[in-house]
Amino acid sequence: MGEIIFKKNGSLIERRIDGEAILLDIKSGVYYDLKDVGVFIWEILTDGSTARKIAAAVAENFDADAETALADTLELLNDLEAEGLIVRVAEV
Amino acid sequence: MLQLPRHELHKKLVGRANPMRIQLEITRRCNLDCVHCIQGGCSDIAGEMTAADYERLLPRMSAAGVFSVSLTGGEFLCHPEIHDILGLLLRSDFWLALQTNGTLLDQDTVDFLARHREKIRAVAVSLYGATAQAHESVTRSPGSFEKTIRAIDMLSEAGFRVEVISLLMTMNQDEATQIQELCRKRGLFHQFNSIIAPRKDGEKSSLECRLPEELLKKLPRPWETFSENFIPHEPDDFAPDKTLDAWCTMARTSGYIDSRGNLLPCSIMDLPAGNVKERPFDELWHDSAVFNALRKLKIGQFECSRCGHFPTCRPCPGLAFLEHGNMFEAPKEICRIIELFLGDKEVKQA
Ligand code: SF4
């Protein structure tokens, strides 16, 4: 089984305010808030990426061990997908 | 939890005076002649913002953090470059709301807007009666009723959220139930209002159209929304030493840019921070002495803070500014209306 590439949902307006990413989903009118590592992961999702690649970037930039980085990344991707903020665009 | 409830977002942004919602008065021109219009001088178009001005302004608003933009007027569709301006707005990343009298909307424009429907939160249309006679007694423009109804139907069919806004005054108050019925049949969101303000140039003849208490009492409910607690708050947020963060969004998270490019705290408070044609929006927003002074005002400076109905009644300081020339005074028209709901005012004990 291949890996999934996730990407941002196209119906979002996002603003960077004091280091936080504030997102507005214009389909639902709901606002969301990402901080710290969440903002870092959100940036990577602009061009689409897999959980494994994102976790590697998190481990490198936040001085985390690979296992923790992957667990945290998967948790955030799950939450983002559950809220419809990211979509699966391909499997590689 | 990733979700950010609106009131939490408001609190987060208000502390930073981060603009969230801007109203753009695209033009003061209008093709109707409504009795109650507060603009006055609709033919005075000197210095009107052009599409090129908006091309410079919109990216600055986006970079400053603005999410929502409402288009208003006059009638915004009267701007000679409106299609270019709409194109710029629809290519930008804003959530839009449109306020129109509907009479200039044709099928081509509705189809054009419908291609970007996702970006348009709602279209608010003014309707003053369920018959041509009643509606046109306010618009003083023959044929306007038929055109407005046709616009409402085209917009609904195209899938827009249409919000019908009806100002009730002496000449159309007996239409309230029929307007409600017209909207109910079409499944439209609908809201009455009865606040008539003086014109921005000080002219007050429209105030004669204000409804007397005995007629206000007979209007179907709900006919006002200003006493709703639109920003959830703690009681302490309204203590006399607090700023207006929980009361009024002007110059905090919302602002108004008039058709000449003046950045104002709101649509009726004529206290310009400066002109966006001369200085970038974000610099004006953050550096303006006027805006910074407004952000420092304390609740205790306002007459309303001593009223027993405050903050259940959360009146509009802009209306006091427009009617009495002093935002610190209680806006008497709101007092008159709120007392119908809540009874006579009691003065709070110090
Ligand atoms: S009733 Fe009048 S004085 Fe009291 S809060 Fe409302 S507007 Fe102010």
Coordinates of C-alpha atoms in Angstrom, one line a residue, chain A residues 11 13 15 17-18 20 22 24 26-27 29-35 76 79-80 83, chain B residues 1-4 6 9 12-13 16 18 20 62 65-68 93-95 118-119:
Chain A
S11 CA -12.0 26.8 0.0
I13 CA -8.9 31.9 3.6
R15 CA -4.1 34.7 7.5
I17 CA -1.4 36.7 12.8
D18 CA 1.4 36.9 15.3
E20 CA -0.5 31.8 14.3
I22 CA -6.0 31.6 11.4
L24 CA -11.6 30.4 7.6
I26 CA -15.8 29.7 3.5
K27 CA -18.0 26.6 2.9
G29 CA -18.0 29.8 7.9
V30 CA -15.9 28.1 10.7
Y31 CA -12.6 29.5 11.8
Y32 CA -9.6 27.5 12.9
D33 CA -6.4 28.2 14.6
L34 CA -3.0 26.6 14.3
K35 CA 0.1 27.3 16.4
L76 CA -2.7 16.7 13.4
D79 CA -7.7 16.3 12.9
L80 CA -7.2 18.4 9.8
E83 CA -12.4 19.0 9.8
Chain B
M1 CA -9.3 21.4 19.2
L2 CA -8.6 23.3 16.0
Q3 CA -11.9 25.1 15.8
L4 CA -11.9 28.7 16.9
R6 CA -16.1 33.5 16.6
L9 CA -11.4 34.9 17.5
K12 CA -7.8 37.3 20.0
L13 CA -8.0 39.9 17.3
R16 CA -4.2 43.2 18.7
N18 CA -6.3 43.3 13.9
M20 CA -11.1 41.3 10.4
S62 CA -5.3 40.9 2.9
G65 CA -5.4 40.1 8.1
V66 CA -8.8 41.1 6.8
F67 CA -11.0 38.1 6.1
S68 CA -14.4 39.6 5.2
D93 CA -8.9 35.9 -1.0
F94 CA -11.8 37.5 0.9
W95 CA -15.2 36.3 2.0
E118 CA -18.5 30.1 -2.8
K119 CA -16.7 33.4 -2.2

